C-alpha positions in Angstrom: 69.9 200.9 98.0 71.9 203.6 99.8 70.6 206.2 97.3 67.0 205.1 97.9 67.4 205.4 101.6 68.9 208.9 101.2 66.1 210.0 98.8 63.5 208.6 101.3 65.0 210.8 104.0 65.0 213.8 101.7 62.0 213.4 99.5 60.5 216.8 98.7 63.3 218.6 100.6 66.1 220.8 99.3 68.8 218.2 99.9 67.3 215.6 97.6 69.6 216.4 94.7 72.6 215.5 96.8 71.8 211.8 96.5 75.1 211.0 94.9 76.9 211.6 98.1 75.5 208.3 99.5 76.7 205.9 96.8 80.4 205.4 96.5 82.7 203.2 98.5 86.1 204.5 99.2 88.4 201.7 97.9 91.5 202.5 99.9 89.7 202.9 103.4 87.6 199.8 102.7 90.5 197.6 101.9 92.5 199.2 104.8 89.7 198.3 107.2 89.5 194.8 106.0 93.2 194.3 106.4 92.9 195.4 110.0 89.7 193.3 110.6 90.9 190.2 108.9 94.7 190.3 108.8 95.4 186.6 108.2 92.5 185.5 106.1 89.5 186.5 103.9 91.4 186.8 100.8 88.4 186.1 98.8 86.5 188.9 100.6 89.2 191.4 99.9 89.3 190.4 96.2 85.5 190.7 96.0 85.4 194.0 97.7 88.2 195.4 95.6 86.2 194.4 92.4 83.0 195.8 93.8 84.7 199.1 95.0 86.3 199.7 91.7 83.1 199.3 89.7 81.3 201.4 92.4 83.8 204.2 92.0 83.4 204.0 88.2 79.5 204.5 88.7 80.0 207.3 91.0 82.5 209.1 88.6 79.9 208.7 85.8 77.3 210.2 88.0 79.6 213.2 88.7 80.2 213.6 84.9 76.4 213.4 84.0 74.5 214.6 87.0 76.7 217.2 88.8 78.1 218.9 85.7 76.3 222.3 85.2 77.6 223.1 81.6 79.2 221.0 78.9 81.4 222.3 76.2 80.9 219.8 73.2 84.1 221.0 71.5 86.4 220.4 74.6 84.7 217.0 75.2 85.4 215.9 71.7 88.9 216.9 72.1 89.1 214.9 75.4 87.6 211.8 73.6 90.3 212.2 70.8 93.0 212.4 73.4 91.7 209.3 75.1 91.9 207.5 71.7 95.5 208.8 71.3 96.3 207.3 74.7 95.0 203.8 73.5 97.1 204.1 70.3 100.3 205.2 72.2 100.3 201.8 74.0 102.0 200.4 70.9 104.1 203.3 69.9 107.8 204.0 70.6 108.5 206.9 73.1 105.1 206.2 74.5 106.0 207.0 78.1 106.9 210.8 77.4 104.0 211.2 74.9 101.5 209.5 77.2 102.3 212.0 79.9 101.6 214.8 77.6 98.4 213.3 76.4 97.3 212.6 79.9 97.9 216.1 81.0 96.1 217.5 77.9 93.2 215.1 78.7 92.8 216.6 82.1 92.8 220.1 80.7 90.3 219.2 78.0 87.9 217.6 80.5 88.3 220.6 82.8 87.5 223.0 80.0 84.4 220.8 79.0 82.8 221.4 82.3 83.1 217.8 83.5 85.1 217.1 86.5 88.5 216.2 85.4 88.9 213.4 88.0 87.5 211.3 85.1 90.8 211.7 83.3 92.6 209.9 86.1 90.3 206.9 85.6 90.8 207.1 81.8 94.7 207.0 82.1 94.3 204.1 84.7 92.2 202.1 82.2 94.8 202.3 79.4 97.9 201.7 81.6 98.8 198.2 80.9 99.7 195.6 83.6 101.5 192.2 83.1 103.8 189.9 85.0 107.5 190.0 84.0 108.1 187.1 81.4 111.0 184.8 81.9 112.3 185.7 78.3 112.3 189.4 79.5 114.2 188.5 82.6 116.7 186.5 80.6 117.3 189.4 78.2 118.0 191.6 81.3 120.6 189.1 82.5 122.3 189.1 79.2 122.5 192.8 78.9 123.7 193.2 82.5 126.4 190.5 81.9 127.4 192.4 78.7 127.7 195.7 80.6 129.8 193.8 83.3 132.2 192.8 80.5 132.1 196.2 78.7 131.0 199.0 81.0 130.1 201.5 78.3 127.4 204.2 78.6 125.5 202.6 75.6 125.3 199.1 77.3 124.5 200.8 80.7 121.5 202.6 79.0 120.3 199.3 77.3 120.5 197.4 80.6 118.5 200.1 82.3 115.8 200.2 79.6 115.6 196.4 79.7 115.1 196.3 83.4 112.4 198.9 83.2 110.5 197.2 80.3 110.4 193.9 82.2 108.0 195.6 84.6 104.7 196.7 83.5 104.0 200.4 83.3 101.2 200.0 85.8 103.7 198.7 88.4 106.2 201.2 87.5 103.8 204.1 88.0 102.5 202.6 91.2 106.0 202.5 92.6 106.9 206.0 91.5 103.8 207.8 92.5 102.9 205.9 95.8 105.1 208.2 98.1 103.4 211.4 96.5 99.9 210.0 96.6 100.3 208.6 100.1 102.1 211.4 101.9 101.2 214.4 99.8 98.0 214.2 97.6 95.8 212.2 100.1 96.7 214.2 103.2 96.3 217.5 101.3 92.8 216.2 100.0 91.7 215.3 103.6 92.8 218.6 105.1 91.3 220.6 102.3 88.0 218.8 102.0 87.2 216.9 105.1 87.5 219.8 107.6 84.4 220.4 109.6 84.0 223.1 112.2 82.1 221.2 114.9 79.9 223.3 117.0 76.9 222.6 119.2 74.5 224.2 116.8 75.9 221.9 113.9 75.5 218.8 116.0 71.9 219.8 116.9 71.1 220.3 113.4 72.8 217.1 112.2 70.9 214.9 114.7 67.7 215.8 112.8 69.1 216.7 109.4 67.8 214.6 106.7 71.0 215.1 104.7 73.2 213.8 107.6 70.8 211.1 108.5 70.3 210.0 104.9 74.0 209.7 104.3 74.8 207.8 107.6 71.8 205.4 107.3 72.4 205.0 103.6 76.0 203.8 104.1 75.7 202.0 107.3 72.5 200.2 106.6 71.9 200.5 102.8 75.4 199.4 101.7 75.4 196.0 103.3 71.7 195.4 102.5 72.2 196.3 98.9 75.5 194.2 98.4 73.9 191.3 100.3 70.6 191.4 98.4 72.1 191.9 95.0 74.6 189.1 95.5 71.8 186.8 96.6 69.7 187.6 93.6 72.7 187.2 91.2 73.3 183.7 92.4 69.8 182.4 92.1 69.3 179.4 89.7 66.6 181.4 87.7 69.3 183.7 86.6 71.8 180.9 86.0 74.0 182.7 88.6 77.3 181.3 89.8 77.8 180.1 93.4 78.9 183.0 95.7 82.6 183.4 96.2 82.3 183.9 99.9 79.9 182.8 102.5 76.8 184.9 103.2 77.7 186.0 106.8 81.2 187.1 105.7 79.5 188.9 102.7 77.4 190.9 105.1 80.6 191.9 107.1 82.2 192.9 103.8 79.1 195.0 102.9 79.4 196.7 106.2 83.0 197.8 105.4 81.7 199.2 102.0 79.8 201.8 104.1 83.0 203.8 104.2 82.5 206.5 101.5 85.1 209.1 102.1 86.8 210.6 99.0 84.2 210.5 96.3 81.4 211.1 98.7 83.1 214.3 99.9 83.7 215.3 96.3 80.0 214.9 95.4 79.0 216.8 98.5 81.1 219.8 97.4 79.4 219.7 94.1 75.9 219.3 95.5 75.8 221.5 98.6 77.0 224.8 100.0 77.1 226.4 103.4 75.4 224.7 106.3 74.2 221.8 104.1 77.6 221.0 103.0 78.8 220.9 106.7 75.8 218.5 107.4 76.8 216.4 104.5 80.5 216.2 105.5 79.5 215.2 109.0 77.4 212.4 107.6 80.2 211.2 105.5 82.6 211.2 108.5 80.1 209.7 110.8 79.5 206.8 108.4 83.2 206.2 107.9 83.5 205.8 111.7 80.4 203.7 112.3 80.7 201.3 109.3 84.0 199.6 110.4 82.6 199.2 113.9 79.5 197.5 112.3 81.8 195.3 110.3 84.0 194.4 113.3 80.9 193.2 115.1 79.6 191.1 112.3 83.0 189.4 111.6 83.4 188.7 115.4 79.9 187.1 115.2 81.0 185.1 112.3 84.0 183.7 114.0 81.8 182.6 117.0 79.4 180.6 114.6 79.4 176.9 115.3 81.9 174.9 113.2 79.0 173.0 111.4 77.3 176.2 110.5 80.5 177.7 109.0 81.3 174.4 107.3 77.9 174.5 105.6 78.3 178.0 104.6 81.9 177.6 103.0 80.8 174.4 101.3 78.2 176.5 99.4 80.8 178.8 98.0 82.5 178.7 94.6 85.6 176.5 94.2 88.9 178.1 94.2 90.3 179.5 91.0 93.5 177.5 90.4 96.7 179.2 89.4 98.8 176.1 89.0 98.5 175.0 85.3 99.5 171.4 85.9 97.9 169.4 88.6 100.0 167.3 90.9 100.4 163.8 89.5 101.5 161.2 92.1 102.8 158.9 89.4 105.1 161.6 88.0 105.8 164.3 90.6 108.2 164.0 93.4 106.1 164.2 96.7 107.2 164.3 100.3 104.4 163.7 102.8 101.1 161.7 102.5 99.5 161.7 99.1 96.0 162.3 100.8 97.1 165.4 102.8 94.5 168.1 102.8 97.1 170.7 101.8 99.5 170.5 98.8 102.6 172.8 98.7 104.2 173.0 95.3 107.6 174.6 94.8 109.2 175.7 91.5 112.9 175.9 92.4 116.5 176.0 91.1 118.9 173.8 92.9 121.7 176.5 92.6 119.4 179.4 93.7 120.4 180.5 97.1 117.0 181.7 98.0 115.7 178.1 97.3 118.4 176.9 99.6 117.0 179.2 102.4 113.5 178.2 101.6 114.3 174.4 102.0 115.0 174.9 105.6 111.7 176.6 106.0 109.9 173.9 104.1 111.5 171.2 106.2 110.4 172.9 109.4 106.9 173.3 108.0 106.7 169.6 107.1 107.9 168.4 110.5 105.4 170.6 112.4 102.4 169.9 110.1 102.3 166.1 110.9 100.3 164.5 108.0 98.4 167.7 106.8 100.8 168.7 104.2 102.5 167.2 101.2 105.4 168.9 99.4 106.1 168.7 95.7 109.2 169.9 94.1 109.3 171.0 90.4 112.3 172.2 88.5 112.9 175.7 87.1 116.7 176.1 86.4 117.5 179.7 85.8 120.3 178.9 83.2 120.9 182.5 82.4 121.9 183.2 86.1 123.1 179.8 87.4 125.4 177.9 85.1 125.2 174.6 87.0 121.5 174.6 87.5 120.6 172.4 84.5 123.2 169.9 85.4 122.0 169.7 89.0 118.4 169.3 87.9 119.3 166.4 85.5 121.5 164.8 88.2 118.8 164.7 90.7 116.5 163.1 88.2 119.1 160.5 87.3 119.4 159.9 91.1 115.5 159.7 91.2 115.7 156.9 88.5 117.6 154.8 91.1 115.1 155.7 93.9 117.5 158.3 95.5 115.7 161.5 94.3 115.2 163.1 97.9 118.7 162.0 99.1 120.3 163.6 96.1 118.0 166.7 96.4 119.0 167.2 100.1 122.6 166.8 99.4 122.7 169.3 96.5 120.7 172.0 98.2 122.9 171.5 101.3 126.1 172.1 99.1 125.0 174.6 96.6 128.5 175.9 96.2 129.7 172.5 95.2 127.8 171.6 92.1 130.6 170.8 89.6 130.5 167.4 87.9 133.2 166.1 90.3 131.2 167.2 93.5 128.0 165.7 92.0 129.9 162.5 91.2 131.3 162.3 94.7 127.8 162.7 96.2 126.4 160.0 93.9 129.1 157.7 95.1 128.4 158.3 98.7 124.7 157.6 98.0 125.6 154.3 96.5 124.3 154.9 93.1 125.2 152.9 90.0 127.7 155.4 88.7 128.0 154.1 85.2 124.1 154.2 84.7 124.1 157.7 86.5 126.7 159.4 84.3 125.4 157.7 81.1 122.0 159.2 81.7 123.5 162.6 82.4 125.7 162.5 79.4 122.8 161.5 77.0 120.5 164.0 78.8 117.9 161.3 79.4 116.2 163.4 81.8 116.4 166.8 80.0 112.9 166.4 78.7 111.5 165.8 82.2 113.1 169.1 83.4 111.7 170.9 80.2 108.2 169.7 81.1 108.6 171.3 84.5 109.9 174.5 83.0 106.9 174.5 80.5 104.4 174.0 83.3 106.1 176.9 85.3 105.7 179.2 82.2 102.0 178.1 81.9 101.5 179.0 85.6 103.1 182.4 85.2 106.3 181.6 87.1 109.4 183.5 86.2 111.6 183.4 89.4 112.5 181.0 92.1 111.3 179.9 94.7 107.7 180.2 93.7 105.1 178.4 95.9 101.5 177.2 95.2 99.2 176.2 98.1 96.4 174.0 97.0 96.7 175.3 93.5 96.8 179.0 94.5 100.0 181.0 94.1 101.4 182.2 97.3 102.2 185.8 97.2 104.7 187.5 99.5 107.3 186.3 101.8 108.1 182.6 102.5 109.5 182.7 106.0 108.2 180.1 108.4 105.6 182.3 110.0 104.0 183.5 106.7 104.1 180.2 105.1 102.7 178.4 108.0 99.9 180.9 108.3 99.1 180.4 104.6 99.1 176.6 105.0 96.9 176.8 108.2 94.3 178.9 106.3 94.3 176.3 103.3 94.0 173.5 105.8 91.0 175.1 107.7 89.3 175.8 104.4 89.8 172.2 103.3 88.5 170.8 106.5 85.5 173.1 106.6 84.7 172.3 103.0 84.9 168.6 103.7 82.8 168.9 106.8 80.2 170.9 105.1 79.9 168.6 102.0 76.6 166.6 101.8 76.7 162.9 102.6 
């Protein structure tokens, strides 16, 4: 749609071949604007916009490679294809890190020599760089090697421990961490200084006001982007196409579409390939103008959405797709240990380790959250003893289950988390006696490991849910990412509660 608008402005004119400058969304700027406009909510909108922007960028880069390439060397292009195949194969080879760097640089050179903009090389390297969460097995291996190094601090064990820590984190995340300072503070500022500079004069502004190039880019981005995204999404969800329900409400989608009207990086790149001289300056002014106007339009739309009547918002949210659940095992009131009303609109599940100091800190936050949430939150504890780190975690987990068999689960849970430094059998026996438990039954069940299977089932459900560390929280089945201080956790719970209430209010009948 933005390209059609641009072509309509420039039909028959000398600027029509620059239509690619009005098509690509700048991913970083769009997500940054959304973070400012919706700092506490709209996670679905951000995920949707990230997905759309990545595909949008891919399309724009393909356009650069096919439309704005004046000459193509077939030999160099075939070499680039072969190097890309080599990058794919190196994912399974030893010494792949060093070899992949060499192959990536060679791929860039080959694309440059072929006549295709080598920015495509960055996309290719990104596509083959694997990403995965650290597995519990990898983390346990790290602990074993670190413990071995502690006992025998030799250079060989130090190297093994270092490599083990690195391999537990995916190459994607390692590269992101290593390159982020360079890209954020060197590459992007240099790009902006080198390519976005416009010498604004009165004559340039006079030309821009009536320039079909400037107007085509501005109107294409500010009007065409939200219209195109909204209309395409609406068509994709029609029953005739067997489309899914939309992931976000239509008013909010329109606001997200407006944010997509920021087309800075790739748009400037295409402008430089398509134009020179005064037309290039007019195109740059259009790109910068759209980048300034689009967030203002998005802000106005999102403000209007927030002012919609509750019943209207409820109907809109009830028509969106259900949440994608991260929690592998649903909460079972007959099995799980639950604090709070069973019919609460928000369920907070924690996978924890009774010896983990971070779980001890989180317990105070959870207690405060439950006391301030009245009857809106129910809390579920599930075991994930990190036996490679905490030697008494398994005993504590089985002890609290043995106490639960005598209807004293939460009393034992509170006592153990309050005295994490006192988890020896003698300390646990003293606590059990203070709680008035049947000690013979209690110790018999622990000695026979009667509750080990129950703990193992929790661990298996943690593995199925992708949990490798403690504490890990799930709110209404969705994994909570980030900090778990009282403010952050309360904000996440409030957002889940609001969505649950709006969904219930908008449900038919």
